[in-house]
Amino acid sequence: QPEPVEQEQEPAAPIPENQPLSLEALNILSTVAAAAQAITAPPDYATNIFLKASQILDRLLAGVNTQEKDFDLLPSGVSLSDLGARIQAKEVLEVTSDFSAMLALLRWRLKLECCVRESRSSLNHVLKTEMTPNAKKDIRKYLRWCKDAGMLVAFAQGGSIYLLVIVACARVKKDLKKLSSDMYLRLSNHLKCPDENSPVGKKIVDAIIPAVALLQQKYPCLYFASLLSPADLSLFKIFDNVALE
């Protein structure tokens, strides 16, 4: 009998490395890490940032339980225009409103994506038909919202709603808006797969993940899926507690 021919195995695809971050993105990550360290400070040194995080999570938990206006569970039939009105109402500086504005923006972006898929139309067409009568004039604003939502999606893909709380407490919203879409993606990759041997990964592992774990321990049962449609979340590959598994 002929000897079996040994087939050559194809080499495994290389594991993509986390791409380097810009100086602006590094500064933002450092600010978020500093806020995270303040949250995990010993109880005797309760920081203002920890109190802000607690305030946000208290309201968030109350919203889940009582359908409070800011953090409520939205009915499935809510329109894209109604969600846009919520963003307009929440674009303020107060930190808890910062967080509720994040949720409003995420909801709007997810709804927009669903409208685009259902209508099989372009994003611009949906914005002009589903938003306000002055949508043509406001199209730049809506496109800015899309970009800003991309920033939030990048952090949300890190796998925990508690991470967005830390970002809100760090007050880096204005700085984040200056980053490119590519840099959002790089940030997201670092958060999902931190390299402990790199300075960036070390900040995530040593500062951010412990703060997320602490907030999750103190305020359990808060998930993206409690506030946003699980089906919509899956479109953007947003899953709960990925970083802690």
Backbone as a ProteinNet text record, in pm:
[ID]
protein_1_A
[PRIMARY]
QPEPVEQEQEPAAPIPENQPLSLEALNILSTVAAAAQAITAPPDYATNIFLKASQILDRLLAGVNTQEKDFDLLPSGVSLSDLGARIQAKEVLEVTSDFSAMLALLRWRLKLECCVRESRSSLNHVLKTEMTPNAKKDIRKYLRWCKDAGMLVAFAQGGSIYLLVIVACARVKKDLKKLSSDMYLRLSNHLKCPDENSPVGKKIVDAIIPAVALLQQKYPCLYFASLLSPADLSLFKIFDNVALE
[TERTIARY]
83.9	0	87.2	47.5	126.9	118.7	228.7	230.3	147.8	72.2	-8.2	81.8	37.1	113	81.6	183.8	165.7	136.6	20.4	-20	43.7	85.9	144.7	35	60	-35.8	-8	-117	-102.1	-63.7	26.3	63.3	-54.7	-62.3	-171.7	-160.8	-276.9	-278.3	-218.6	-137	-77.2	-181.9	-161.3	-252.2	-224.4	-326.5	-301.6	-263.1	-162.6	-119.3	-202.9	-216.7	-283.1	-202	-269.8	-202.8	-169.2	-60.4	-23	-128.3	-139.3	-234.2	-164.7	-241.7	-187.9	-164.1	-90.6	-63.5	-193.4	-288.2	-417.1	-492.1	-490.6	-559.2	-491.3	-359.1	-285.4	-319.6	-330.7	-366.5	-507.1	-598.8	-735.5	-736.9	-664.7	-659.9	-598.4	-497.1	-435.3	-534.7	-616.1	-716.8	-823	-866	-964.4	-904.9	-778.2	-711.8	-699.8	-671.1	-661.7	-797.3	-904	-1038.1	-1068.7	-1026.6	-1048	-973.6	-850.2	-772.9	-838.9	-898.8	-968.8	-1090	-1154.1	-1270.8	-1231	-1113.5	-1069.2	-986.1	-980.8	-906.7	-968.8	-889.8	-944	-1063.9	-1159.2	-1280.6	-1252.6	-1143.3	-1110.8	-1077.1	-1048.9	-1012.5	-1113.9	-1242.1	-1348.2	-1334.2	-1319.5	-1292	-1419.8	-1408.4	-1521.1	-1564.5	-1468.3	-1500.5	-1577.7	-1539.5	-1614	-1757.9	-1776.2	-1911.1	-1992.4	-1926.9	-1996.3	-2037.6	-1946.7	-1979	-2096.1	-2095.9	-2205.2	-2337	-2330.3	-2450.6	-2508.9	-2422.2	-2468	-2531.4	-2464.2	-2512.2	-2638.4	-2651.1	-2775.6	-2893.2	-2872.6	-2979.2	-3004.6	-2898	-2913.1	-2992.1	-2959	-3029.3	-3175.1	-3199.6	-3337.1	-3413.9	-3345.4	-3410.7	-3450.8	-3365.1	-3397.2	-3516.9	-3522.7	-3628.5	-3760.3	-3753.3	-3874.3	-3902.9	-3820.8	-3835.4	-3829.4	-3730.7	-3704	-3676.4	-3713.1	-3708.8	-3569.9	-3465.5	-3331.1	-3277.4	-3301.6	-3238.8	-3341.9	-3455.9	-3563	-3541.5	-3624.5	-3627.5	-3722.7	-3672.2	-3753.3	-3844.3	-3968.3	-4054.1	-3995.6	-4024.6	-3963.6	-4006.4	-4122.2	-4172.5	-4123.1	-4031.1	-3984.5	-3913.5	-3935.9	-3882	-3739.9	-3672.6	-3537.2	-3538	-3640.5	-3651.2	-3669.3	-3750.2	-3769.6	-3638.5	-3560.4	-3431	-3337.2	-3344	-3263.4	-3299.6	-3428.8	-3472.2	-3414.4	-3398.6	-3338.1	-3192.4	-3121.9	-2981.9	-2975	-3061.9	-3063.8	-3085.1	-3173.7	-3208.7	-3099	-3008.7	-2910.6	-2769	-2750.2	-2615.6	-2576.7	-2552.4	-2515.4	-2390.8	-2337.3	-2207.4	-2216.1	-2330.6	-2341.2	-2315.9	-2239.6	-2182.5	-2287	-2393.7	-2494.5	-2567.2	-2582.9	-2643.1	-2548.1	-2418.1	-2319.7	-2345.2	-2368.5	-2387.7	-2520.3	-2627.6	-2755.7	-2752.1	-2671.8	-2654	-2582.7	-2488.1	-2421	-2521.9	-2610.9	-2711	-2803.9	-2844.5	-2933	-2865.6	-2737.1	-2663.3	-2646.5	-2617.1	-2605.7	-2737.8	-2847.5	-2978.9	-3010.6	-2980.4	-3007.3	-2927.3	-2799.7	-2713.5	-2757.7	-2796.7	-2844	-2973.6	-3062.9	-3188.6	-3161.9	-3067.7	-3032.7	-2984	-2900	-2848.1	-2961.4	-3057.5	-3171.5	-3254.6	-3274.5	-3351.2	-3281.4	-3149.1	-3072.5	-3087.6	-3079.5	-3088.6	-3229.4	-3329.6	-3467.4	-3508.1	-3465.3	-3504.5	-3412.5	-3295.6	-3194.4	-3158.9	-3157.7	-3123.4	-2990.4	-2939.4	-2814.7	-2839.4	-2733	-2743.6	-2794.1	-2743.3	-2786.4	-2934.7	-2982.6	-3124.3	-3212.5	-3173.2	-3252.4	-3254	-3139.5	-3134	-3226	-3228.4	-3308.5	-3457.7	-3493.1	-3635	-3691.6	-3607.5	-3656.8	-3639.4	-3551.5	-3527.5	-3618.2	-3580.5	-3665.3	-3684.4	-3787.6	-3807.3	-3687.2	-3602.6	-3483.8	-3361.2	-3384.4	-3273.8	-3163.4	-3198.8	-3095.5	-3000	-3055.9	-2971.9	-2892.7	-2951.8	-2890	-2806.1	-2789.1	-2723.3	-2583.2	-2512.1	-2376.9	-2381.2	-2481.3	-2494	-2520.9	-2607.9	-2640.1	-2520.6	-2442.8	-2321.2	-2220	-2217.5	-2130.4	-2177.6	-2309.2	-2361.5	-2317.6	-2318.7	-2274.7	-2130	-2045.4	-1904.1	-1889.5	-1963.3	-1956	-2005.2	-2108.2	-2158.6	-2054.9	-1975.4	-1867.8	-1768.7	-1743.7	-1656.4	-1713.8	-1845	-1907.5	-1911.8	-1936.5	-1936.2	-1799.8	-1693.3	-1558.1	-1537.8	-1582.7	-1570.3	-1668.3	-1789.2	-1887.7	-1840.6	-1766.6	-1715.1	-1610.1	-1564.9	-1477.3	-1546.5	-1681.4	-1754.2	-1824	-1837	-1902.2	-1961.8	-2085.7	-2149.6	-2080.3	-2013.5	-1942.2	-1824.6	-1770	-1660.7	-1709.1	-1832	-1887.1	-1908.3	-1941.5	-1954.9	-1821.1	-1713.9	-1580.5	-1543.1	-1575.3	-1546.9	-1622.9	-1749	-1827.2	-1764.5	-1718.4	-1656.1	-1522.6	-1454.4	-1324.1	-1337.6	-1459.5	-1487.6	-1396.2	-1391.6	-1304.7	-1386.3	-1514.8	-1602	-1551.3	-1511.6	-1465.9	-1337.2	-1248.2	-1122.5	-1147.1	-1241.3	-1271.3	-1323.7	-1398.3	-1457.1	-1350.9	-1230	-1123.2	-1050.4	-1075.8	-1006	-1067.9	-989.2	-1038.2	-1113.1	-1192.6	-1265.9	-1169.9	-1057.4	-957.5	-903	-885.5	-832.2	-934.2	-1065.2	-1167.4	-1151.6	-1130.8	-1116.9	-993.8	-885	-763.4	-785.6	-852.2	-883.6	-967.2	-1067	-1154.8	-1075.6	-983.7	-903.4	-815.9	-758.3	-676.5	-761.5	-883.9	-970.2	-1017	-1044.1	-1091.7	-980.1	-860.7	-747.2	-622.7	-621.9	-505.5	-381.2	-270.2	-141.1	-72.3	-64.7	-9.3	136	203.9	345.6	368.7	261.2	274.9	226.3	275.9	230.2	79.7	24.2	-120.1	-197	-158.5	-226.5	-214.4	-100	-78.6	-175	-199.9	-296.2	-435.8	-471.1	-603.7	-617.3	-515.4	-520.7	-508.4	-419.9	-391.3	-489.6	-549.6	-634.6	-780	-803.9	-940.9	-1021.2	-965.1	-1039.7	-1073.2	-981.7	-1020.5	-1134.2	-1137.2	-1245.7	-1378	-1374.2	-1494.9	-1544.8	-1453.3	-1490.9	-1550.7	-1493.6	-1544.5	-1685.4	-1707.3	-1840.4	-1941.8	-1898.9	-1989.2	-2026.1	-1930.8	-1957.2	-2054.3	-2037.4	-2122	-2259.1	-2264.8	-2390.9	-2411.9	-2447.3	-2461.9	-2588.2	-2595.8	-2716.3	-2743.2	-2640.1	-2655.8	-2585.4	-2659.7	-2605.7	-2652.3	-2575.4	-2619.8	-2756	-2773.7	-2897.7	-3018.1	-2994.6	-3104.1	-3158.1	-3075.8	-3111.3	-3120.7	-3062.3	-3059.1	-3100.2	-3153.3	-3200.5	-3085.3	-3093.4	-2986.2	-2960.5	-3067.8	-3049.7	-2971.3	-3003.4	-2931.4	-2786.5	-2764.6	-2628.5	-2540.3	-2597.9	-2518	-2469.9	-2543.8	-2500.2	-2365.9	-2342.9	-2219.6	-2121.4	-2154.5	-2066.7	-2039.2	-2146.5	-2138.3	-2195.6	-2112.9	-2155	-2117	-2194.2	-2174.9	-2060.5	-1979.7	-1877.3	-1773.6	-1742.2	-1639.9	-1505.3	-1471	-1338.2	-1317.2	-1425.9	-1412.6	-1418.2	-1440	-1451.2	-1313.7
-120	0	124.8	224.5	347.9	419.3	476	550.5	678.6	713.5	836.5	958.6	1043.9	1166.3	1266.4	1312.2	1409.3	1546.7	1599.6	1729.2	1841.7	1940	2056.1	2138.7	2175	2258.1	2404.6	2475.7	2618.8	2686.6	2779.9	2850.6	2927.6	2929.1	3001.4	3150	3212.3	3356.6	3428.8	3527.6	3600.5	3675	3677.4	3750.5	3899.9	3977.9	4121	4187.7	4270.1	4341.3	4467.4	4510.5	4637.2	4749.3	4832.7	4941.4	5053.8	5126.3	5235.1	5345.2	5411.2	5520.8	5654.5	5751.8	5887.1	5946.7	6056.5	6123.4	6166.8	6216.9	6259.8	6142.1	6028.3	5910.2	5857.7	5863.5	5821.5	5909.8	6040.1	6132.5	6104.1	6074.3	6041.9	5914.4	5813.4	5687.5	5707.8	5793.3	5822.7	5891	5982.4	6051	5953.4	5863.6	5762.5	5668.8	5631.3	5544.3	5613.5	5744.4	5819.2	5823.2	5842.3	5839.9	5702.3	5598.1	5461.7	5437.4	5487.2	5471.7	5545.8	5661	5735.3	5657.3	5584.1	5504.7	5389.2	5332	5217.7	5260.1	5389.4	5436.4	5378.4	5363.1	5309.7	5390.4	5326	5394.8	5519.2	5518.2	5634.3	5756.5	5734.3	5844.5	5854.3	5843.1	5848.6	5976.2	5959.5	6072.8	6127.2	6248.4	6310.6	6227.5	6170.6	6089.8	5964.3	5901.5	5784.4	5822.6	5938.8	5984.4	6011.6	6066.2	6090.4	5958.8	5861.8	5730.8	5667.1	5679.7	5624.1	5693.3	5825.1	5900.6	5853	5834.9	5787	5649	5558.7	5420.8	5410.4	5495.5	5499.1	5536	5638.6	5682.3	5579.1	5517.5	5416	5296.9	5252.9	5140	5175.2	5298.9	5343.5	5348.6	5388.3	5395	5258.6	5158.9	5022.9	4970	5003.6	4950	5025.5	5156.5	5239	5308.1	5284.3	5349.7	5501.5	5547.9	5690.7	5748	5872.5	5931.1	5926.4	5957.4	5965.4	5830	5727.8	5598.4	5488.1	5522.2	5424.2	5325.1	5222.1	5127.1	5182.6	5209	5273.4	5172.4	5212.9	5123.4	5100.1	4984.8	4948.4	5040.5	5105.9	5188.4	5331.2	5367.2	5505.7	5540.6	5663.3	5702.4	5754.5	5757.6	5812.7	5959.6	6032.3	6174.5	6197	6111.2	6123.1	6100.8	6003.2	5978.3	6096.1	6157.6	6276.8	6390.6	6405.1	6510.4	6488.6	6363.6	6334.8	6379.5	6358.2	6402.4	6553.6	6624.6	6771	6817	6749	6790.7	6760.9	6668.9	6623.3	6670.9	6755.8	6802.7	6915	6875.4	6968.6	6916	6993.2	6960.2	6877	6877.9	6808.1	6658.7	6598.7	6466.8	6357.3	6357.4	6253.8	6273	6397.3	6422.2	6379.9	6393.3	6342.4	6194.6	6120.7	5977.3	5946.8	6014.5	5988.5	6032.2	6135.7	6175.6	6065.8	5997.4	5884.6	5776.6	5744.1	5641.9	5686.1	5813.4	5864.9	5857.1	5890.1	5887.5	5744.4	5651.7	5511.4	5458.9	5492.8	5447.4	5503	5630.2	5694.2	5627.4	5600.1	5540.8	5398.6	5322.4	5187	5188.8	5282.1	5296	5337.1	5427.5	5471.6	5353.7	5270.6	5154.4	5060.2	5041.8	4955.7	5013.9	5146.6	5212.3	5196.6	5208.8	5194	5052.1	4953.7	4814.2	4780.7	4828.4	4795.8	4861.8	4986.2	5059.7	5032.8	4973.9	4950.1	5080.4	5186.9	5319	5363.2	5473.2	5528.1	5595.3	5610.4	5677	5819.6	5891.4	6028.9	6035.8	5940.2	5939.7	5919.4	5826.5	5800.6	5923.6	5988.6	6108.1	6217.3	6233.4	6340.4	6310.6	6182.5	6146.7	6119.3	6073.2	6032.8	6139.3	6233.4	6334.5	6455.7	6570.6	6689.3	6740.9	6827.3	6886.2	6964.9	7012.9	7088.3	6998.3	6870.9	6774.9	6809.9	6864.2	6897.9	7001.7	7097.1	7199.2	7141.1	7044.6	6989.3	6865.5	6829.3	6702.5	6694.6	6806.9	6804.5	6767.6	6820.3	6787.6	6638.3	6583.1	6441.5	6353.5	6395	6319.8	6329.1	6442.9	6455.9	6360.5	6350	6254.7	6112.5	6079.4	5945.7	5921.5	6020.7	6008.1	5996.8	6081.2	6076	5940.7	5887.4	5756.2	5648.1	5664.8	5570.3	5565.8	5681	5688.4	5605.4	5619.5	5546.3	5396.4	5361.9	5220.4	5158.4	5234.4	5183.4	5148.6	5236.8	5207.9	5098.4	5100.8	4998.8	4860	4851.3	4721.4	4667.2	4752.3	4703.9	4604.5	4602.6	4494.7	4526.2	4654	4681.9	4821.2	4830.7	4960.3	5043.9	4976	5047.6	5126.2	5079.8	5153	5288.5	5294.4	5422.6	5517.1	5461.1	5543.9	5608.3	5530.7	5584.3	5691.7	5669.5	5769.3	5898.4	5887	6006.5	6081.6	6008	6071.3	6136.3	6083.5	6138.6	6269.4	6301	6426.7	6445.7	6347.5	6353.8	6363.2	6396.5	6395.8	6487.7	6608.4	6704.1	6656.4	6596.5	6546.4	6428	6341.9	6225.8	6266.4	6375	6419	6461.8	6488.7	6532.8	6415.8	6294.5	6178.3	6134	6066.5	6011.3	5880.9	5839.5	5712.9	5595.1	5602.1	5495.7	5483.7	5597.1	5593.8	5534.9	5556.9	5491.1	5340	5291.2	5147.1	5093	5167.7	5123.9	5119.1	5221	5222.1	5100.1	5071.8	4958.1	4828	4810.8	4688.1	4674.6	4785.3	4781.3	4743.3	4797	4768.9	4623.5	4569	4430.6	4329.9	4361.6	4267.8	4341.5	4384.5	4459.8	4372.7	4427	4359	4404.3	4313.6	4349.7	4393.9	4359.2	4393.6	4529.5	4595.8	4728.9	4834.2	4957.3	5063.8	5086.4	5080.5	5100.9	4987.6	4863.7	4750	4746.5	4789.4	4790.8	4887.3	5003.3	5098	5037.3	4966.3	4905.5	4795.5	4709.3	4595.2	4639.8	4734.7	4774.5	4877.1	4959.1	5068.2	5053.7	5035.1	5041.9	4916.8	4799.2	4675.6	4659.8	4689	4681.5	4776.6	4895.8	4990.3	4937.9	4880.4	4819.6	4707.5	4623.3	4511.6	4561.3	4668.8	4723.5	4778.5	4855.4	4911.4	4801.1	4697.9	4586.2	4513.8	4505.4	4439.6	4521.4	4653.1	4739.7	4762.3	4758.4	4782.2	4669.8	4550.3	4437.5	4450.2	4363.9	4350	4469.2	4544.2	4650.9	4607.7	4603.7	4554.8	4643.7	4644.2	4713.4	4660.7	4528.7	4467.1	4507	4566.7	4616.1	4748.4	4819.5	4953.9	4968.2	4875	4881.5	4746.3	4745.8	4622.7	4525	4402.4	4304.4	4279.3	4278.1	4255.6	4369.8	4493.6	4609	4609	4572.7	4570.1	4472.9	4360.7	4260.5	4311.5	4406.4	4463.2	4533	4592.8	4665.9	4584.9	4455.3	4366.7	4421.9	4469.6	4517.4	4408	4353.3	4246.4	4283.2	4230.3	4268.5	4192.9	4268.5	4212	4126.9	4165.7	4093	4101.2	4220.8	4242.7	4165.4	4118.3	4052.5	3901.3	3850.5	3705.2	3640.3
0	0	0	-81	-82.9	50.8	89	214.7	200.4	304.6	297.3	281.9	194	169.8	280	342.9	451.1	391.4	423.5	370.3	450.7	376.2	442.4	509.7	632.6	704.9	676.8	651.9	628.8	759.7	753.8	876.8	933.9	1065.3	1130.5	1100.9	1088.9	1063.1	1182.7	1159.5	1271.2	1353	1482.1	1570.8	1556.5	1520.1	1502	1633.2	1628.2	1747.1	1764.5	1888.8	1913.2	1850.6	1777.1	1708	1805.5	1781.8	1872.8	1874.4	1988.4	2005.6	1984.9	1942.4	1928.3	2066.2	2070.4	2197.7	2264	2183	2238.2	2300	2231.4	2283.7	2410.4	2413.1	2533	2652.1	2628.1	2735.8	2787.7	2696.3	2737.2	2820.4	2775.1	2849	2986.9	2996.2	3125.9	3218.6	3164	3244.7	3293.8	3206.5	3245.7	3350.6	3334.1	3431.6	3567	3565.7	3691.3	3761.5	3684.2	3742.9	3800.6	3730.6	3779.1	3910.2	3919.6	4043.2	4158.4	4128.5	4233.5	4283.5	4194.6	4233.4	4324.7	4302.1	4383.2	4504.1	4533.4	4650.7	4777.8	4886.1	5011.2	5059.2	5128.6	5174.3	5258	5331.7	5414.9	5330.1	5203.7	5114	4999.8	5035.3	4934.2	4851.8	4723.8	4636.3	4574.7	4523.2	4455.8	4335.4	4265.3	4147.7	4187.7	4299.5	4345.4	4378.6	4440.9	4474.6	4348.5	4246	4119.2	4054.3	4057	3999.9	4073.9	4206	4285.8	4253.2	4233.1	4199.1	4065.7	3967.2	3836.4	3849.2	3920.6	3929.4	4013.4	4116.6	4194	4103.9	4021.5	3931.1	3822.1	3775.5	3671.6	3723.8	3845.3	3905.2	3930.9	3976.6	3998.5	3867.2	3760.5	3630.4	3579.2	3601.6	3558.9	3636.7	3766	3851.2	3839.1	3813	3815.8	3684	3581	3451.6	3466.2	3541.2	3552.5	3413.7	3392.1	3257.5	3196.1	3273.5	3217.4	3173.8	3254.6	3230.3	3208.7	3149.3	3139.9	3026.2	3026.7	2916.5	2811.3	2692.8	2591	2521.6	2488.4	2410.7	2272.3	2215.9	2088.2	1974.8	1988.5	1879.5	1878.9	1966.3	1972.5	1842.2	1794.9	1664.4	1674.9	1561.3	1554.6	1593.1	1549.6	1581.6	1731.4	1796.7	1941.9	2016.6	1971.3	2034.4	2012.8	1895.4	1869.7	1962.4	1991.9	2084.2	2223.1	2262.2	2392.9	2397.1	2287.9	2283.4	2297.1	2226.1	2232.6	2376.2	2447.8	2583.3	2684.3	2652	2749.8	2721.6	2620.8	2589	2685.2	2809.9	2915.2	2984.5	3080.3	3138.6	3266.2	3333	3461	3440.6	3531.6	3503.5	3486.3	3567.1	3548.5	3416.7	3374.9	3244	3132.9	3157	3061	3034.4	3141.1	3124.4	3056.2	3096.7	3031.4	2885.7	2854.8	2714.7	2636.7	2702.4	2637.3	2599.8	2693.5	2665.1	2553.2	2557.5	2452.5	2316.1	2312.7	2186.1	2134.9	2225.1	2185.4	2129.9	2199.3	2153.2	2014.6	1995.7	1866.7	1755.9	1781.8	1679	1644.8	1747.1	1722	1641.7	1676.9	1603.4	1459	1439.7	1304.6	1220.7	1279.3	1206.3	1166.9	1257.8	1226.3	1112.3	1114.7	1007.9	873.3	874.1	750	695.1	783.4	738.5	689.8	763.5	726.7	595.5	576	455.4	336.8	366.9	263.7	191.3	268.5	215.2	272.2	220.4	272.8	406.5	481.9	611.4	594	496.2	472.7	439	358.9	321.3	444.3	530.6	651.2	740.9	756.5	840.2	786.3	655.6	595.3	598.5	604	603.2	742	834.7	965.9	1073.7	1052.1	1154.3	1131.4	1184.1	1182.4	1040.7	1018.2	885	834.3	926.6	887.4	878.3	852.3	856.3	757.3	640.5	542.9	600	673.5	735.4	851.7	919.9	1040.8	1013	887.3	855.5	913.3	918	974.9	1122.3	1191.6	1333.8	1352.1	1269.3	1282.4	1247.5	1150.6	1117.5	1231.6	1300.3	1418.3	1527.5	1544.8	1642.1	1607.7	1479	1437	1478.5	1457.1	1494.1	1645.7	1719.5	1865.5	1917.4	1854.3	1895	1869.4	1763.7	1737.7	1852.4	1913.1	2029.7	2144.2	2167.7	2277	2247.8	2123	2085	2113.3	2084.7	2108.7	2255.7	2345.2	2488.1	2529.8	2473.4	2508.6	2468.5	2358.1	2314.9	2411.6	2503.4	2609	2699.4	2695.3	2759.1	2888.5	2926.9	3054	3055.1	3101.2	3114.2	3222	3315.4	3421.3	3364	3254.2	3190.1	3139.6	3086.7	3042.6	3160.5	3276.4	3397.1	3431	3423.5	3452.9	3352	3224.9	3121.3	3149.7	3192.2	3225.2	3341.9	3442.5	3559.2	3523.9	3425.2	3385.4	3309.2	3263.4	3193	3071.8	2986.4	2867.4	2738.4	2751.2	2634.2	2523.1	2559.2	2457.9	2391.5	2470.1	2413.4	2320.6	2358.4	2275.3	2138.2	2133.9	2007.1	1906.4	1953.8	1864.2	1798.4	1846.8	1792.3	1660	1579.4	1453.4	1479.7	1382.4	1394.7	1407.3	1337.8	1346.7	1488.1	1555.2	1690.9	1788.1	1762.9	1844.4	1836.3	1714.3	1693.2	1765.1	1759.7	1828.9	1980.1	2033.9	2176.8	2213.7	2132	2157.9	2162.1	2068.3	2064.8	2188.9	2234.1	2355.8	2476.7	2484.1	2598.2	2598.2	2480.5	2472.2	2495.8	2450.3	2461.6	2510.5	2636.2	2684.8	2694.6	2653.5	2662.2	2790.3	2887.4	3018.1	3010	2903.4	2891	2825.7	2787.4	2727.5	2826.2	2817.6	2908.4	2900.4	2779.3	2763.1	2829.8	2800.8	2860	3011.2	3062.2	3207.4	3276.1	3214.1	3271.6	3275.6	3170	3164	3268.7	3277.8	3369.9	3515.3	3542.5	3680.7	3735.9	3649.8	3698.6	3656.1	3527.1	3476.9	3511.2	3486	3512.9	3661.7	3757	3898.6	3934.5	3874	3902.1	3847.6	3727.7	3671	3761.9	3809.4	3896.5	4027.8	4083	4209	4191.6	4085.2	4061.1	4034.4	3965.3	3938.4	4067.3	4159	4287.2	4371.9	4371.1	4453.4	4391	4258.9	4187.3	4085.3	4132.4	4039.7	3954.8	3857.1	3774.2	3683.8	3646.7	3548.3	3420.2	3313.4	3187	3072.3	2964.5	2843.6	2800	2810.6	2764	2848.7	2967.7	3049.6	2997	2920.1	2876.4	2725.7	2653.8	2508.5	2451.5	2332.7	2271	2247.8	2300.9	2277.9	2129.5	2049.5	1905.5	1842	1884.3	1830.5	1876.4	2002.4	2055.8	1978.7	1938.5	1868.1	1732.8	1672.7	1545	1559.4	1676.8	1701.8	1785.4	1806.3	1882.6	2021.9	2085.9	2223.6	2313	2400.5	2489.1	2632	2726.6	2866	2931.4	3008.5	3096.7	3024.9	2902.1	2826.4	2895.7	2947.1	3004	3133.6	3194.7	3324	3312.8	3193.2	3178.9	3172.7
[MASK]
+++++++++++++++++++++++++++++++++++++++++++++++++++++++++++++++++++++++++++++++++++++++++++++++++++++++++++++++++++++++++++++++++++++++++++++++++++++++++++++++++++++++++++++++++++++++++++++++++++++++++++++++++++++++++++++++++++++++++++++++++++++

